[in-house]
Amino acid sequence: MKKEVRKTVIAGNWKMNMTPSEAVAAVKETASLTAGKDGCDIVLCVPFVDIAPAVEAAKGTNVKIGAQNVHFEKKGAFTGEVSADMLTETGVGYVIVGHSERRQYFGETDETVNKRAKAALDAGLTVILCLGEVLEQRQAGITREIVSMQTKLDLAGFTAEEMKRVIIAYEPVWAIGTGLTATPDQAEEVCAIIRGVVAELYGGEVAEATTIQYGGSMNDGNAKELLAKTDVDGGLIGGASLVPEKFARIVEAAQ
Ligand code: PEP
């Protein structure tokens, strides 16, 4: 299977930005600017309180709405958390799991990432699973080891069937929100390493069908070159996804 037959997914991660009314305006504008751009799936992952109005605003458009986190338990005494069933009932189809900001600031580990992703898959969601090395690890020459280990731990126990709803986002932590982007060759190299690990775990067919995105200061200026790489099947975009014109130009670059 070749790159052309894998699904290209351009996903925005709004992080903790946009009030509900701002979200509605941004979803509508993004949808109108990307109308008819069917060469990739378009997802906006929004804060929890924005989900319901964003889903409403996205109805009838090609923009899909995702969440930024999910808890692994179905319900109970977990103040501040949201379950997978709550997300599906509000119309969410995607959820980001394991973003480096959650790992860095909120104590997420590969074990909790794996559990959260499993809960999301059980509820029928598509998971955007983030992983990537920090700067010290890249400088120490252990990027391959780090991303391989994360891939194995984060996907532990998932079936080949479930892998159809797993998108992996390779996000070098040193490139997120810093303006530093991995070069297209660096992105390609690590996305290919991750695909190799997926092949070890699930076989070549599953690996060739798995969407592997790059994320880390992707913008409308660098997207085309990054997305041209064989193993880069889309992008997870933070800052640039907050500006519909910029995000739409990234979508355009993916056509
Ligand atoms: C992200 O939040 O996943 C991200 C890649 O952010 P940015 O594009 O701002 O680096």
XYZ file of C-alpha atoms and ligand atoms in Angstrom:
265
model
C 0.000 0.000 0.000
C 1.323 3.447 -0.837
C 1.080 6.827 0.885
C -1.681 7.893 -1.517
C -4.045 5.266 -0.169
C -3.456 6.117 3.498
C -5.780 8.642 4.994
C -4.194 12.079 5.302
C -5.503 13.811 8.415
C -5.000 17.490 9.177
C -5.980 18.063 12.791
C -5.945 21.234 14.833
C -5.221 21.229 18.543
C -6.692 24.392 19.982
C -5.270 23.640 23.456
C -6.742 26.024 26.076
C -7.903 28.642 23.585
C -11.295 29.863 22.298
C -14.431 30.568 24.304
C -17.593 28.846 23.020
C -18.633 31.853 20.936
C -15.125 32.206 19.499
C -15.150 28.491 18.766
C -18.377 28.710 16.774
C -16.999 31.544 14.659
C -13.678 29.750 14.083
C -15.320 26.432 13.153
C -17.643 28.170 10.686
C -14.801 30.114 9.117
C -12.556 27.052 8.912
C -15.394 25.069 7.337
C -16.123 27.720 4.763
C -12.428 28.147 3.850
C -11.909 24.376 3.506
C -15.182 23.532 1.760
C -14.654 21.006 -1.017
C -11.102 20.157 0.107
C -11.718 16.435 0.214
C -8.109 15.318 -0.149
C -7.742 14.946 3.621
C -9.804 14.556 6.750
C -10.106 17.801 8.711
C -10.424 17.700 12.493
C -10.484 20.425 15.128
C -9.753 19.264 18.688
C -11.363 21.797 20.966
C -11.647 22.401 24.730
C -14.385 20.377 26.452
C -16.763 23.339 26.907
C -16.530 24.165 23.215
C -17.477 20.681 22.025
C -21.276 21.008 21.883
C -21.364 24.382 20.086
C -18.485 23.330 17.810
C -20.266 20.106 16.815
C -23.386 22.137 16.038
C -21.407 24.676 13.989
C -19.637 21.899 12.053
C -22.852 20.104 11.044
C -23.122 19.643 7.291
C -19.484 20.656 6.730
C -16.346 18.583 6.222
C -14.889 19.657 9.583
C -14.978 17.021 12.312
C -14.724 17.824 15.998
C -12.384 16.134 18.440
C -11.535 16.429 22.131
C -8.119 16.894 23.727
C -8.240 14.269 26.462
C -10.368 11.460 27.894
C -10.361 9.545 31.161
C -9.983 5.777 31.247
C -12.765 5.040 33.739
C -16.376 4.982 32.576
C -17.673 7.133 35.436
C -17.070 7.964 39.068
C -15.146 10.150 41.474
C -12.611 11.695 39.085
C -13.199 15.408 39.493
C -12.430 17.412 36.386
C -12.238 14.411 34.075
C -14.471 13.439 31.147
C -15.339 9.908 30.016
C -15.303 8.461 26.517
C -19.077 7.909 26.576
C -19.592 11.585 27.427
C -17.531 12.505 24.379
C -19.286 10.198 21.942
C -22.700 11.393 23.109
C -21.766 15.005 22.368
C -20.855 14.083 18.812
C -17.086 13.890 19.116
C -15.389 11.396 16.791
C -11.737 11.953 17.695
C -9.690 12.473 20.821
C -6.065 13.449 21.346
C -4.322 11.237 23.887
C -0.820 11.570 25.300
C -0.069 15.106 24.164
C 3.340 16.153 25.510
C 1.749 18.997 27.478
C -0.354 16.407 29.339
C 2.731 14.254 29.884
C 4.812 17.266 31.005
C 2.351 19.215 33.176
C -0.258 16.661 34.239
C 1.780 13.578 35.018
C 0.619 11.432 32.117
C 2.713 8.296 31.659
C 2.777 5.731 28.869
C 0.614 3.566 31.121
C -2.136 6.174 31.572
C -1.885 7.158 27.913
C -2.440 3.528 26.944
C -5.427 3.222 29.306
C -7.013 6.453 28.076
C -6.545 5.434 24.448
C -8.059 2.005 25.146
C -11.125 3.571 26.772
C -11.559 5.862 23.778
C -11.283 2.953 21.326
C -13.789 0.913 23.351
C -16.256 3.785 23.015
C -15.809 3.926 19.236
C -13.633 7.030 19.084
C -10.636 7.532 16.827
C -7.516 8.244 18.858
C -4.809 10.715 17.897
C -1.951 9.277 19.932
C 0.903 11.720 20.478
C 4.471 10.707 21.167
C 7.935 12.100 20.612
C 11.323 12.753 22.125
C 12.461 15.725 24.211
C 15.467 17.786 23.161
C 17.922 16.072 25.526
C 16.943 12.684 24.108
C 17.481 13.864 20.524
C 20.828 15.376 21.467
C 21.808 12.110 23.180
C 21.059 10.238 19.942
C 18.312 8.083 21.464
C 15.281 9.319 19.477
C 14.800 5.909 17.839
C 14.826 4.101 21.185
C 12.470 6.608 22.827
C 9.807 6.693 20.110
C 10.005 2.923 19.637
C 9.444 2.339 23.336
C 6.586 4.869 23.487
C 4.934 3.298 20.447
C 5.081 -0.170 22.017
C 3.897 0.932 25.465
C 1.174 3.273 24.237
C -0.297 0.698 21.832
C -0.004 -2.240 24.249
C -2.971 -4.585 23.976
C -4.656 -2.947 20.984
C -5.897 -5.277 18.275
C -5.188 -4.907 14.567
C -8.862 -4.050 14.148
C -8.552 -1.253 16.727
C -5.485 0.086 14.916
C -7.844 1.204 12.122
C -8.961 3.920 14.565
C -5.506 4.906 15.788
C -3.691 7.859 14.260
C -0.168 8.350 15.568
C 1.137 11.902 15.828
C 4.912 12.127 15.952
C 5.536 15.307 17.888
C 9.128 16.083 18.837
C 8.623 17.952 22.104
C 11.337 20.468 21.236
C 9.307 21.557 18.203
C 5.949 22.130 19.904
C 5.012 25.762 20.277
C 8.646 26.789 19.892
C 8.715 27.810 16.245
C 11.395 25.133 15.756
C 10.202 22.621 13.179
C 11.742 19.253 12.460
C 13.157 19.271 8.950
C 11.121 17.235 6.460
C 13.905 14.608 6.555
C 13.877 14.444 10.360
C 10.075 14.105 10.377
C 10.217 11.441 7.681
C 12.945 9.497 9.452
C 11.055 9.236 12.730
C 7.626 8.627 11.162
C 9.259 5.731 9.276
C 10.752 4.391 12.531
C 7.286 4.465 14.116
C 5.780 2.714 11.089
C 8.474 0.066 11.429
C 7.484 -0.561 15.040
C 3.810 -0.803 14.049
C 4.881 -3.352 11.406
C 6.770 -5.365 14.058
C 3.675 -5.384 16.251
C 0.903 -5.830 13.688
C 2.500 -6.727 10.362
C 3.172 -4.730 7.233
C -0.406 -4.355 6.083
C -1.562 -2.617 9.266
C 1.588 -0.468 9.309
C 1.077 0.655 5.717
C -2.516 1.609 6.472
C -1.748 3.556 9.657
C -1.895 7.328 9.448
C 1.196 8.878 11.038
C 1.125 12.645 11.387
C 3.884 15.103 12.138
C 3.280 17.843 14.713
C 5.503 20.639 15.947
C 5.276 24.206 14.661
C 3.749 23.065 11.368
C 2.376 26.102 9.577
C 1.208 27.316 6.199
C 4.821 28.021 5.211
C 6.352 24.615 5.927
C 3.391 22.211 5.575
C 3.799 21.392 1.901
C 7.376 20.154 2.247
C 6.610 18.145 5.383
C 3.462 16.598 3.921
C 5.291 15.632 0.734
C 7.305 13.055 2.679
C 6.316 9.436 2.114
C 5.732 8.526 5.745
C 4.158 11.831 6.872
C 0.402 11.383 6.508
C -0.845 14.664 7.848
C -0.285 17.087 10.654
C -1.308 17.901 14.203
C -1.260 21.645 14.371
C -1.404 23.833 17.463
C -0.815 27.567 17.030
C -1.606 27.771 13.318
C -4.950 25.988 13.809
C -6.239 28.994 15.769
C -6.169 31.135 12.640
C -8.644 29.712 10.101
C -6.830 31.239 7.097
C -3.536 29.614 8.116
C -5.156 26.281 8.943
C -7.013 26.323 5.620
C -3.724 26.863 3.772
C -2.299 23.780 5.540
C -5.380 21.833 4.437
C -4.751 23.133 0.919
C -1.139 21.912 1.108
C -2.464 18.425 1.909
C -4.635 18.186 -1.212
C 0.491 20.645 19.193
O -0.129 21.252 20.051
O 0.300 19.437 19.057
C 1.429 21.377 18.345
C 2.094 20.714 17.429
O 1.546 22.725 18.573
P 2.295 23.784 17.613
O 1.807 23.536 16.216
O 1.869 25.124 18.138
O 3.755 23.536 17.741
